[in-house]
XYZ file of C-alpha atoms in Angstrom:
743
model
C 58.636 -7.618 1.120
C 56.293 -8.258 -1.792
C 54.073 -11.231 -2.436
C 51.742 -11.762 -5.362
C 48.794 -14.086 -5.739
C 45.073 -14.453 -6.318
C 42.343 -14.243 -3.667
C 41.094 -17.759 -2.991
C 38.890 -17.151 0.052
C 37.587 -14.154 2.032
C 37.477 -15.000 5.750
C 36.446 -11.604 7.116
C 35.759 -8.134 5.747
C 34.871 -4.805 7.375
C 33.091 -2.828 4.664
C 33.471 0.462 6.538
C 37.275 0.603 6.487
C 38.084 -2.177 4.001
C 39.920 -4.346 6.551
C 40.054 -7.834 5.068
C 41.292 -11.257 6.157
C 41.762 -13.509 3.139
C 43.587 -16.524 1.767
C 46.036 -15.717 -1.044
C 47.397 -18.366 -3.388
C 51.089 -17.433 -3.291
C 53.201 -19.788 -5.425
C 50.633 -22.570 -4.940
C 50.770 -22.088 -1.163
C 47.808 -20.691 0.829
C 48.828 -17.571 2.781
C 46.607 -15.685 5.239
C 46.845 -11.978 4.392
C 45.390 -9.111 6.441
C 45.009 -5.444 5.522
C 42.740 -2.889 3.887
C 41.316 -3.397 0.397
C 39.006 -1.220 -1.672
C 37.211 -4.303 -2.939
C 37.711 -7.979 -2.260
C 36.645 -10.403 -4.956
C 37.629 -14.029 -5.236
C 39.896 -14.469 -8.253
C 41.494 -11.008 -8.108
C 45.301 -10.936 -8.447
C 47.069 -8.694 -5.960
C 50.610 -7.562 -5.310
C 50.907 -6.989 -1.560
C 53.654 -5.093 0.243
C 54.136 -5.875 3.934
C 55.638 -8.407 6.299
C 54.855 -11.650 8.053
C 53.703 -11.288 11.662
C 52.945 -13.882 14.310
C 49.439 -13.304 15.668
C 49.033 -14.889 19.119
C 45.536 -16.077 18.264
C 45.657 -16.765 14.523
C 49.307 -17.645 13.886
C 51.475 -16.355 11.033
C 49.824 -13.830 8.731
C 51.046 -11.516 6.005
C 50.131 -7.979 7.134
C 50.158 -5.687 4.095
C 50.247 -1.882 4.173
C 49.770 -1.265 0.463
C 48.660 -3.225 -2.534
C 48.234 -3.103 -6.281
C 45.674 -4.888 -8.400
C 47.518 -7.031 -10.950
C 45.636 -7.899 -14.062
C 45.886 -11.650 -14.684
C 47.725 -12.899 -17.775
C 46.619 -16.528 -18.059
C 43.380 -17.318 -19.836
C 41.996 -19.018 -16.723
C 42.963 -16.003 -14.615
C 41.378 -13.523 -17.026
C 38.159 -15.528 -17.077
C 38.155 -15.796 -13.272
C 38.705 -12.036 -12.937
C 35.850 -11.169 -15.297
C 33.565 -13.676 -13.527
C 34.225 -12.143 -10.098
C 31.468 -9.520 -10.385
C 33.826 -6.552 -10.523
C 32.432 -5.431 -13.884
C 28.679 -5.189 -13.856
C 27.165 -6.891 -16.892
C 29.690 -9.702 -17.075
C 28.798 -12.993 -15.427
C 30.538 -16.404 -15.680
C 28.879 -17.368 -19.003
C 29.667 -14.052 -20.719
C 33.198 -14.057 -19.264
C 33.905 -17.471 -20.812
C 32.618 -16.341 -24.227
C 34.760 -13.169 -24.139
C 37.938 -15.050 -23.216
C 37.265 -17.816 -25.763
C 36.894 -15.161 -28.468
C 39.669 -12.679 -27.610
C 42.085 -14.755 -25.564
C 44.963 -12.840 -23.981
C 43.931 -9.645 -25.776
C 40.722 -9.499 -23.699
C 41.682 -6.582 -21.437
C 43.096 -4.516 -24.318
C 39.876 -5.051 -26.277
C 37.653 -4.076 -23.306
C 39.662 -0.926 -22.621
C 40.659 0.231 -26.119
C 38.048 -1.243 -28.485
C 34.999 -2.201 -26.400
C 32.675 -2.097 -29.423
C 34.365 -5.312 -30.572
C 32.650 -7.122 -27.708
C 29.444 -6.940 -29.757
C 30.916 -9.677 -31.945
C 29.937 -12.067 -29.166
C 26.413 -13.422 -29.135
C 24.464 -11.955 -26.214
C 26.341 -8.638 -26.106
C 24.658 -5.712 -27.850
C 26.526 -2.642 -29.103
C 25.132 -0.653 -26.194
C 26.144 -3.271 -23.631
C 29.615 -3.551 -25.167
C 30.237 0.189 -24.729
C 28.841 0.080 -21.192
C 31.265 -2.740 -20.278
C 34.166 -0.691 -21.646
C 33.155 2.401 -19.658
C 32.731 0.401 -16.457
C 36.151 -1.208 -16.914
C 37.838 2.191 -17.337
C 35.892 3.617 -14.405
C 36.947 0.693 -12.212
C 40.644 1.299 -12.942
C 40.345 5.035 -12.234
C 38.445 4.368 -9.027
C 40.974 1.822 -7.802
C 43.857 4.249 -8.381
C 42.071 7.126 -6.638
C 40.925 5.108 -3.654
C 44.336 3.531 -3.129
C 45.793 7.050 -3.129
C 43.301 8.195 -0.479
C 43.866 5.145 1.702
C 47.460 6.287 2.213
C 45.946 8.979 4.430
C 43.862 6.560 6.528
C 40.627 7.462 4.774
C 38.202 4.544 5.062
C 37.162 2.608 1.979
C 33.572 3.841 2.188
C 34.641 7.459 2.588
C 37.145 7.118 -0.255
C 34.357 5.874 -2.500
C 32.187 8.855 -1.538
C 35.038 11.230 -2.370
C 35.491 9.541 -5.727
C 31.762 9.813 -6.457
C 32.054 13.598 -6.090
C 35.369 14.305 -7.841
C 35.701 11.312 -10.166
C 39.024 11.033 -11.983
C 39.957 14.506 -10.655
C 40.189 13.071 -7.124
C 43.977 12.844 -6.874
C 44.549 16.328 -8.353
C 41.923 17.936 -6.120
C 43.314 16.394 -2.943
C 46.928 17.209 -3.830
C 46.137 20.842 -4.660
C 43.675 21.613 -1.872
C 42.662 18.781 0.482
C 40.466 21.261 2.370
C 37.980 20.981 -0.507
C 36.989 17.724 1.170
C 35.635 19.654 4.173
C 33.369 21.754 1.966
C 32.259 19.219 -0.614
C 32.168 15.818 1.106
C 29.714 15.161 3.920
C 31.432 13.205 6.689
C 34.985 14.464 6.045
C 36.052 16.645 8.930
C 38.701 19.278 9.253
C 41.060 16.938 11.129
C 41.236 14.480 8.223
C 41.841 17.220 5.649
C 44.418 18.837 7.911
C 46.344 15.559 8.266
C 46.515 15.184 4.485
C 47.574 18.827 4.093
C 50.460 18.393 6.530
C 51.666 15.316 4.657
C 51.806 17.248 1.390
C 53.374 20.291 3.076
C 50.551 22.840 2.801
C 51.448 25.594 5.325
C 49.419 26.061 8.506
C 48.631 29.676 7.551
C 47.234 28.762 4.134
C 44.077 30.675 3.299
C 42.581 27.336 2.209
C 43.165 26.016 5.722
C 41.717 29.043 7.525
C 38.655 29.053 5.281
C 38.096 25.340 5.940
C 38.571 25.841 9.683
C 35.957 28.598 9.791
C 33.506 26.563 7.739
C 34.106 23.471 9.876
C 33.461 25.491 13.037
C 30.205 26.880 11.636
C 28.993 23.474 10.451
C 29.938 21.747 13.694
C 28.089 24.298 15.806
C 25.046 23.960 13.558
C 25.024 20.169 13.802
C 25.911 19.801 17.496
C 24.330 22.846 19.101
C 21.535 23.736 16.688
C 22.732 27.279 15.947
C 21.810 28.795 12.601
C 24.375 31.585 13.020
C 27.282 32.508 15.290
C 28.424 35.863 16.615
C 31.572 36.676 14.651
C 33.662 37.074 17.807
C 32.609 33.614 19.012
C 33.310 32.063 15.615
C 36.802 33.562 15.484
C 37.553 32.455 19.034
C 36.526 28.871 18.269
C 38.426 28.870 14.969
C 41.586 30.158 16.670
C 41.516 27.181 19.038
C 41.045 24.774 16.147
C 43.661 26.304 13.829
C 46.133 27.365 16.548
C 46.613 30.670 14.741
C 46.412 33.777 16.931
C 43.625 36.113 15.887
C 45.656 39.268 16.436
C 48.660 38.087 14.449
C 46.585 36.602 11.645
C 43.596 38.959 11.693
C 44.036 39.850 8.010
C 44.075 36.152 7.095
C 40.832 35.507 8.984
C 39.231 38.515 7.289
C 40.280 37.237 3.839
C 38.852 33.803 4.601
C 35.500 35.212 5.731
C 35.427 37.474 2.658
C 36.049 34.420 0.489
C 33.159 32.540 2.110
C 30.816 35.494 1.622
C 31.897 36.194 -1.966
C 30.973 32.692 -3.076
C 27.767 32.938 -1.014
C 28.651 30.071 1.316
C 28.167 32.429 4.276
C 26.604 35.796 5.050
C 27.755 38.473 7.478
C 25.509 41.163 8.957
C 24.696 42.985 12.186
C 22.093 41.546 14.527
C 21.174 42.921 17.958
C 24.274 45.156 18.052
C 26.838 42.481 17.180
C 28.216 41.144 13.919
C 27.231 37.605 12.995
C 28.269 35.006 10.429
C 25.601 32.696 9.051
C 25.677 29.799 6.603
C 23.653 31.119 3.676
C 21.398 28.094 3.409
C 20.174 28.614 6.971
C 19.331 32.244 6.267
C 17.163 31.098 3.381
C 15.562 28.378 5.528
C 14.572 30.838 8.263
C 13.602 33.541 5.796
C 11.373 31.093 3.898
C 9.580 30.060 7.095
C 9.100 33.658 8.246
C 7.734 34.877 4.910
C 5.331 31.993 4.417
C 3.958 31.984 7.964
C 3.378 35.729 7.782
C 1.546 35.401 4.473
C -0.589 32.522 5.722
C -1.319 34.270 8.979
C -2.405 37.600 7.559
C -3.762 36.204 4.300
C -6.613 34.441 6.102
C -8.957 37.395 5.732
C -12.374 35.888 6.123
C -15.424 36.030 8.274
C -14.836 34.325 11.607
C -16.731 31.063 11.949
C -18.857 30.378 14.999
C -18.059 26.725 15.689
C -19.600 26.441 19.162
C -22.447 24.264 17.868
C -19.981 21.911 16.169
C -17.927 21.729 19.378
C -21.043 20.929 21.408
C -22.061 18.224 18.935
C -18.591 16.662 19.192
C -18.771 16.701 23.002
C -22.118 14.918 22.944
C -20.931 12.329 20.456
C -17.692 11.607 22.315
C -19.317 11.946 25.756
C -16.768 14.478 26.939
C -16.802 18.050 28.196
C -14.135 20.409 26.889
C -12.463 22.897 29.208
C -12.751 26.491 28.024
C -9.049 26.631 27.101
C -9.588 23.604 24.840
C -12.597 25.251 23.174
C -10.524 28.371 22.585
C -7.808 26.248 20.990
C -10.364 24.822 18.556
C -11.829 28.249 17.745
C -8.386 29.804 17.251
C -7.236 27.011 14.976
C -10.327 27.195 12.765
C -10.258 30.995 12.497
C -6.551 31.763 11.974
C -4.174 31.196 9.100
C -1.450 29.942 11.436
C -2.056 28.704 14.967
C -0.143 26.822 17.647
C -1.561 24.391 20.193
C 0.942 23.575 22.916
C 0.678 21.617 26.138
C 2.132 18.709 28.056
C 0.912 15.103 28.127
C -2.723 14.559 29.075
C -3.851 18.097 28.227
C -6.112 16.968 25.402
C -4.143 17.852 22.275
C -5.237 14.716 20.421
C -8.929 15.194 21.295
C -8.710 18.795 20.100
C -7.227 17.630 16.795
C -10.077 15.139 16.368
C -12.643 17.881 16.930
C -10.887 20.209 14.468
C -10.873 17.405 11.878
C -14.606 16.874 12.321
C -15.342 20.585 11.925
C -13.171 20.796 8.808
C -15.010 17.795 7.350
C -18.400 19.354 8.059
C -17.285 22.478 6.188
C -16.043 20.282 3.316
C -12.426 21.303 3.810
C -9.590 18.984 2.798
C -6.959 18.406 5.460
C -3.627 16.662 5.842
C -2.145 15.211 9.051
C 1.637 15.272 9.329
C 4.342 14.401 11.858
C 8.160 14.443 11.723
C 8.726 10.698 12.255
C 7.137 7.419 11.259
C 6.314 6.556 14.859
C 4.699 9.941 15.465
C 2.640 9.741 12.274
C 1.464 6.215 13.135
C 0.421 7.363 16.593
C -1.432 10.277 15.034
C -3.224 7.908 12.640
C -4.185 5.528 15.445
C -5.493 8.281 17.716
C -7.473 10.237 15.110
C -8.667 7.439 12.841
C -7.367 9.336 9.799
C -4.259 8.779 7.704
C -1.213 10.690 8.864
C 2.062 10.886 6.968
C 5.587 11.897 7.766
C 6.443 15.349 6.450
C 9.037 13.807 4.147
C 6.574 11.327 2.686
C 3.981 14.045 2.068
C 6.529 16.269 0.334
C 7.736 13.286 -1.750
C 11.424 12.994 -2.482
C 12.252 14.204 -5.993
C 14.900 13.118 -8.459
C 17.172 15.971 -7.402
C 18.250 14.096 -4.274
C 19.014 15.791 -0.971
C 16.351 18.299 0.002
C 14.660 18.195 -3.405
C 10.957 17.508 -3.004
C 8.178 17.014 -5.524
C 5.959 19.465 -3.635
C 7.352 22.983 -3.371
C 6.438 26.575 -4.243
C 5.999 25.576 -7.902
C 3.967 22.473 -7.092
C 2.166 23.083 -3.776
C -0.251 20.759 -2.028
C -3.885 21.020 -3.031
C -5.151 21.251 0.529
C -7.181 23.548 2.785
C -5.544 22.758 6.129
C -2.354 21.067 7.335
C -2.020 19.876 10.952
C 1.519 19.071 12.139
C 1.989 17.115 15.379
C 5.201 16.909 17.462
C 6.311 20.183 15.910
C 8.937 20.744 18.637
C 11.222 18.278 16.841
C 10.890 19.859 13.371
C 14.147 21.563 12.405
C 14.224 24.726 10.345
C 15.332 23.010 7.121
C 12.367 20.637 7.123
C 10.004 23.428 8.175
C 11.188 25.531 5.235
C 10.496 22.676 2.818
C 7.007 22.240 4.261
C 6.271 25.969 4.054
C 7.241 26.036 0.377
C 4.628 23.367 -0.350
C 1.724 25.145 1.393
C -0.759 27.008 -0.848
C -1.434 30.671 -0.034
C -4.957 30.021 1.267
C -4.017 27.063 3.476
C -4.428 26.949 7.246
C -1.460 25.645 9.231
C -2.035 24.211 12.714
C 1.111 23.380 14.691
C 0.748 21.051 17.670
C 3.469 20.216 20.168
C 4.927 20.490 23.632
C 7.019 23.627 24.147
C 8.856 21.995 27.071
C 10.258 19.113 25.020
C 13.861 19.179 23.876
C 14.410 21.275 20.754
C 14.934 19.594 17.388
C 18.040 17.517 16.807
C 18.625 19.511 13.634
C 19.419 23.208 13.502
C 16.941 25.894 14.495
C 14.432 26.470 17.264
C 11.236 26.577 15.243
C 8.500 26.134 17.840
C 10.195 28.316 20.476
C 10.821 31.117 17.954
C 7.235 31.045 16.683
C 5.949 31.269 20.252
C 8.397 34.048 21.132
C 7.536 36.272 18.168
C 3.960 36.740 19.481
C 2.640 37.175 15.938
C 0.584 33.991 15.635
C -2.350 32.604 17.595
C -1.149 30.435 20.492
C -3.348 28.186 22.642
C -1.542 27.168 25.830
C -3.068 24.042 27.410
C -2.437 23.644 31.129
C -5.261 21.531 32.531
C -4.596 17.780 32.721
C -7.427 15.480 31.634
C -5.973 12.118 30.634
C -4.920 10.374 33.836
C -5.846 6.798 34.718
C -6.286 5.650 38.291
C -3.044 4.575 39.953
C -1.092 5.922 36.964
C 1.823 8.269 37.463
C 3.462 8.791 34.057
C 1.516 11.930 33.174
C 1.330 13.461 36.646
C 5.023 12.787 37.293
C 5.930 14.314 33.933
C 4.132 17.501 34.943
C 5.782 17.482 38.375
C 9.187 17.225 36.695
C 8.287 20.056 34.332
C 7.390 22.204 37.326
C 10.772 21.488 38.944
C 9.306 19.100 41.531
C 10.451 15.596 42.360
C 8.225 12.883 40.857
C 6.414 10.421 43.116
C 8.657 7.348 43.304
C 7.110 5.137 45.964
C 6.701 2.261 43.457
C 3.029 1.868 44.369
C 1.701 2.781 40.910
C 1.220 0.498 37.940
C 3.397 2.422 35.514
C 6.166 4.422 37.226
C 9.019 2.748 39.086
C 12.378 3.692 40.554
C 15.199 1.283 41.377
C 17.929 2.648 43.611
C 21.411 1.784 42.333
C 24.610 3.665 43.091
C 27.434 2.175 41.038
C 27.438 2.599 37.257
C 28.017 -1.123 36.672
C 25.066 -1.931 38.929
C 22.851 0.504 37.008
C 23.933 -1.025 33.701
C 23.420 -4.622 34.890
C 19.986 -3.775 36.261
C 18.938 -2.183 32.952
C 20.170 -5.198 30.986
C 18.374 -7.696 33.223
C 15.163 -5.684 33.081
C 15.190 -5.575 29.280
C 16.146 -9.208 28.793
C 14.343 -10.979 31.635
C 12.428 -9.117 34.318
C 10.177 -6.813 32.309
C 9.294 -9.312 29.556
C 8.064 -11.654 32.325
C 6.212 -8.832 34.088
C 4.631 -7.202 31.018
C 4.485 -10.012 28.467
C 6.274 -7.761 25.970
C 9.099 -8.827 23.699
C 12.447 -7.332 24.789
C 12.601 -5.349 21.521
C 9.456 -3.473 22.632
C 11.291 -2.227 25.718
C 13.370 0.847 24.969
C 16.380 2.113 26.903
C 16.752 5.896 26.667
C 20.100 7.187 27.913
C 21.322 10.769 28.307
C 24.704 10.185 26.633
C 26.490 8.018 24.087
C 29.729 7.327 25.964
C 30.408 5.743 29.348
C 29.295 2.626 31.207
C 25.634 3.636 30.894
C 25.992 5.306 27.506
C 24.156 3.903 24.517
C 27.308 2.557 22.852
C 28.097 0.240 25.762
C 24.445 -0.613 26.439
C 23.853 -1.499 22.789
C 26.849 -3.840 22.667
C 25.744 -5.597 25.844
C 22.084 -5.855 24.828
C 23.069 -7.136 21.392
C 25.182 -9.885 22.969
C 22.265 -10.909 25.172
C 19.357 -10.553 22.736
C 21.008 -11.308 19.388
C 24.323 -13.104 19.957
C 26.588 -14.332 17.212
C 25.791 -17.843 16.015
C 26.525 -20.213 13.157
C 24.492 -19.273 10.101
C 23.763 -15.726 11.314
C 25.400 -13.251 8.952
C 27.135 -10.218 10.410
C 29.184 -7.288 9.189
C 31.515 -4.928 11.012
C 31.194 -1.214 10.330
C 33.758 0.808 12.236
C 33.489 -0.333 15.850
C 29.966 -1.728 15.422
C 29.002 -5.256 14.438
C 25.603 -5.599 12.760
C 23.863 -8.985 12.699
C 20.774 -10.345 11.059
C 17.941 -9.682 13.536
C 19.463 -6.555 15.099
C 17.276 -3.595 16.051
C 18.658 -0.543 14.239
C 17.993 3.157 13.724
C 18.678 5.406 10.737
C 20.927 8.223 11.979
C 20.580 10.770 9.164
C 18.306 11.644 6.269
C 19.071 9.697 3.098
C 16.842 10.873 0.278
C 18.166 8.386 -2.271
C 17.700 4.987 -0.609
C 15.009 3.013 -2.401
C 12.396 1.105 -0.395
C 9.484 -1.175 -1.158
C 6.403 -1.949 0.891
C 3.603 -4.451 0.420
C 0.292 -2.618 0.641
C -2.293 -5.380 0.465
C -1.437 -7.195 -2.762
C 0.218 -4.160 -4.333
C 3.920 -3.394 -3.894
C 4.492 0.275 -3.180
C 7.907 1.771 -3.932
C 9.546 5.016 -2.969
C 12.758 6.745 -1.981
C 14.024 8.160 1.285
C 14.859 6.850 4.754
C 14.975 9.419 7.510
C 16.665 10.290 10.761
C 15.135 8.309 13.654
C 13.462 5.547 11.601
C 13.665 2.248 13.544
C 13.689 -1.233 12.044
C 15.291 -4.680 12.113
C 17.997 -6.183 9.924
C 16.359 -8.882 7.828
C 19.345 -9.990 5.794
C 23.026 -9.278 5.159
C 24.449 -10.477 1.848
C 27.870 -11.886 2.704
C 29.337 -11.339 -0.768
C 28.128 -7.794 -1.454
C 27.490 -6.651 2.155
C 24.097 -5.329 0.997
C 21.997 -5.097 4.147
C 18.199 -5.306 4.113
C 16.314 -3.488 6.882
C 12.589 -3.812 7.539
C 11.285 -0.653 9.186
C 8.378 -0.552 11.618
C 5.992 0.753 8.967
C 6.715 -2.223 6.705
C 9.214 -0.594 4.333
C 11.973 -2.917 3.103
C 15.173 -1.030 2.305
C 18.414 -2.429 0.899
C 21.523 -0.564 2.063
C 24.566 -0.709 -0.214
C 27.837 -1.060 1.635
C 28.574 2.682 1.343
C 25.447 3.548 3.372
C 25.556 0.967 6.164
C 27.409 3.430 8.389
C 24.194 5.494 8.515
C 22.697 2.814 10.772
C 23.144 2.449 14.509
C 22.106 -0.266 16.929
C 18.863 0.819 18.598
C 18.360 -1.416 21.642
C 19.322 1.788 23.454
C 19.061 5.296 21.995
C 19.806 8.772 23.255
C 16.905 10.741 24.673
C 17.413 13.322 21.937
C 16.902 10.655 19.260
C 13.666 9.491 20.944
C 11.834 12.731 20.176
C 8.546 12.179 18.397
C 8.525 8.501 19.344
C 6.440 6.614 21.840
C 7.414 3.272 23.380
C 5.425 0.824 25.485
C 8.116 0.677 28.179
C 10.969 3.112 28.717
C 14.041 2.489 30.916
C 16.190 5.482 31.872
C 19.592 5.392 33.644
C 19.800 8.218 36.175
C 23.481 9.060 36.389
C 25.731 12.013 37.139
C 27.296 14.045 34.370
C 27.620 17.499 32.790
C 24.882 19.897 34.018
C 24.463 21.281 30.504
C 23.319 17.816 29.384
C 21.511 16.384 32.400
C 18.700 18.917 32.500
C 15.062 19.056 33.495
C 13.712 19.045 29.968
C 15.921 16.046 29.133
C 14.356 13.834 31.826
C 10.924 15.333 31.066
C 11.291 14.388 27.405
C 12.396 10.854 28.308
C 9.475 10.244 30.678
C 6.915 11.529 28.172
C 8.121 8.990 25.578
C 6.554 6.129 27.598
C 3.094 4.842 26.792
C 2.633 2.146 29.453
C 5.567 2.177 31.866
C 8.619 4.152 32.997
C 11.464 2.664 35.036
C 14.253 4.875 36.375
C 17.461 3.231 37.609
C 20.026 5.206 39.607
C 20.076 7.485 42.626
C 17.407 9.864 43.827
C 20.071 12.504 44.347
C 21.025 12.483 40.658
C 17.334 12.571 39.738
C 16.843 15.555 42.024
C 19.754 17.359 40.356
C 18.216 16.850 36.926
C 14.759 17.981 38.033
C 16.154 21.141 39.613
C 18.443 21.913 36.675
C 16.444 24.191 34.368
C 19.449 25.025 32.205
C 18.510 25.416 28.540
C 21.263 25.821 25.962
C 20.810 29.047 24.039
C 20.473 28.549 20.311
C 21.495 31.399 18.065
C 18.635 31.637 15.563
C 17.176 34.401 13.428
C 13.631 33.131 12.955
C 11.987 35.157 15.733
C 13.436 38.408 14.363
C 12.504 37.534 10.794
C 8.944 36.630 11.815
C 8.495 40.047 13.445
C 9.972 41.818 10.411
C 7.926 39.864 7.871
C 4.735 40.351 9.866
C 5.236 44.103 9.659
C 5.976 43.939 5.912
C 2.870 41.887 5.183
C 0.669 44.106 7.339
C 1.924 47.152 5.462
C 1.243 45.383 2.175
C -2.293 44.473 3.185
C -2.993 47.949 4.558
C -2.028 49.462 1.211
C-alpha cells in the first residue's frame, strides 16, 4: 500500500545505511514509519510504499521498502521544504522571501529560471545560479541513490558512487555494474555481481571476469600485503570466486588479463621462472623506491668522516659508554647515503639517533625526524628532544587528494639528512612518496625492528632492503635498557628467540593470569581495564590498551569494544550517538581512523594560533567530542590535538579503539597493554605477533589465557610469505647505478 505525508519528527537514523525511524503526518494522523532514506529532513513530503507491521516492542509501524520524494504544493509546504536545509544557501528567512515572491511557481523558477531569484533582496546573481544548480543536483542525486538502494547498497556508499559518476550513475550501473569494483573504493565484487545478476548480465561476461581478476589482486594486496601474484595462483583464486573453470574458459581469462594490461591497470612479466601479474601502481611504487635508494646510496661519494671524537664527547656528556656495535651504527649512518639500524627493544636505537643528531648539528647539517604514525612521532620527539613529524605531515597533502603530496620529485625537501623511525610499518606506497621528496644529496637513515610484524599496507620494505644486501646495515643485539625487576624487554627478547617468557608474576611490569574459558578471559580483561588496573596504576581506563590477535570471536576486538564501550561510555540521556553499520558511536568514545583520508580538514590550536591542515591517517587515535544530531557530523579530537569534523559519508572510516588488533598497534606505544592469549589459526597466532604486542607496552604487560596457548605462539615461527619485487629491483638498480658511476 501507499501512504503520503510530511516528516514531522526523526526518532532514529543510521547514517551508514539510511535506516530511519520517523513520524509521518498522514492525513493529519501521526504514523511511525521505518525504512531506508537517502536523506531525512523535517518537512520533506514522501510517498512510501510498504505495509503496516506489528513490532513486539514498538507497536504498529509502517515498514516501507521504497519511497519517492514528493514536492510540496501548498505555500506552507514549499516554504517548509526550502527551510529544511536540503538546499545549501537557503535558510528559513530566505525561504520565506522566495515563497512570498514566487508563490506556487517557486520550484519551477528555481529549476528553470534560477536567475530570477536575484530579484529578491539578499540573493546575488551568483547565489541565485548556485541555488538553481544545487536544486537540480539534488534531484539527480535522489533519483540515482534511490536506484542504487534497490540493490541493497547503503546510503553512504550510494552517495560515493554518485560522487564519481554523477548523473551517469544509472546508465553506468545498468551497462556494466562491474565498473563499481574498479572505480569505487569499498565496493566489492560480491555487490557488483549481485547487481549484474539482477539485470541479467551473463556469468561468463568479460566484464565479470575482468572484475573478478582485479578484485582478487586488490584483495590479496590489502589482506596479505602482496604487490604481485604468480599468474597461476591468481587464476586459481579467480576460478574459485567466479566459479568458471579455467580450462573451459581459458580464452576468456586470457582476454580479461589482456584487457587489464592494455589499459595499464596491470602488468604481466616473468620473475624467478614464473609468470606474474602485478597491479601497475605497485610496480611504480617499488621501482621508485629501488631507483631512489640506489641513487642515494651510491651518490654519497665523499670523504669518510672520522666521528670517533664526536662519539666520545657524546658519551662523556650523557655519561654512557657505547658498545662497539652501537659506535659502528653511528659511523655507518654518518658515512653512507642509505643506512639501516635494526634491533629489538632496549638495544639503544634511540640513544644512537640522539648521537647522530648531535654529530649532524656539529657539522651544520639540517635533519628531519620522521615516523609513520602520530604516536611514533611523538615518542621520537620526546626521546630526542627534537621535533619529529609523521611522514604524511612532512610530505604535506596537496590539492590533488589521495596520494598527492606537496613535496615530491619536482618539489623535494631542502634537507641534508632524514631519519625514519619504526620503518618496519612503512608500506611501499608511503615509502615511494617519501623517496620522491628526498633530494639527490640527502642521507636516509632507516631505524626499526626487523622482527616486528610487516606493514599493514602492501609491501615488505624493511625486509626487502635488508635482504638485498646493497645498503649499510647495523644489527644491534646487545640489550642495554633494562630496569631492575623489569621483564618487558627481557621477555620480549626471550619470545623473539623462541623461548617462553618469565611469567612468575614477581616483576613490576609483566604479569600472566591463567584463564581457560574464552568468557573468563574476556571478563578478566574487561575487569582489569575498568577496575583493577586503574586502581593499581592510577591510570585512566582509556590509557589501558587491549591488543587482540583477531577481530571476531569472544575475545576479538569487535566483541571487546562493544563490552568496554558499555562499561566505560554507556548510553545516557543527553549523550548523542549514531549507528554506523553494526557499530554505535557515542560522544566520549575512544576511536581509531582505519584508513588514510587525505581530504579531511583538521584544525589545531598551537599556542594562540589556530593551525589548519588536511589529512587523517590509518591508526590515528582520538576521542569523539561531539555528534551533531541533525547532520550527523562527528567531531573527533586526536591525541596530538587535531580537531577533525567527519561528514556522515566518512564516519564509517572510524572504529572503536578500546581494543585494537595487534597489527593496528604497530608504531604505537601504550602505558599498559592487555593481551588475550587464545587458540586459533597458526598462520595468525605467531611468534612475531606476540612479540609485536609485548613490545608495544611502555610500563606494563598483562597476558590473560593459558600457558599452553602462549607456548604455541612462542614456538610458532611461521611468517606469511609476501610476494614483492623490491629486493630484485634494488639489486638491479644498484648494478645500473654502479655502471653509470663507473662510466
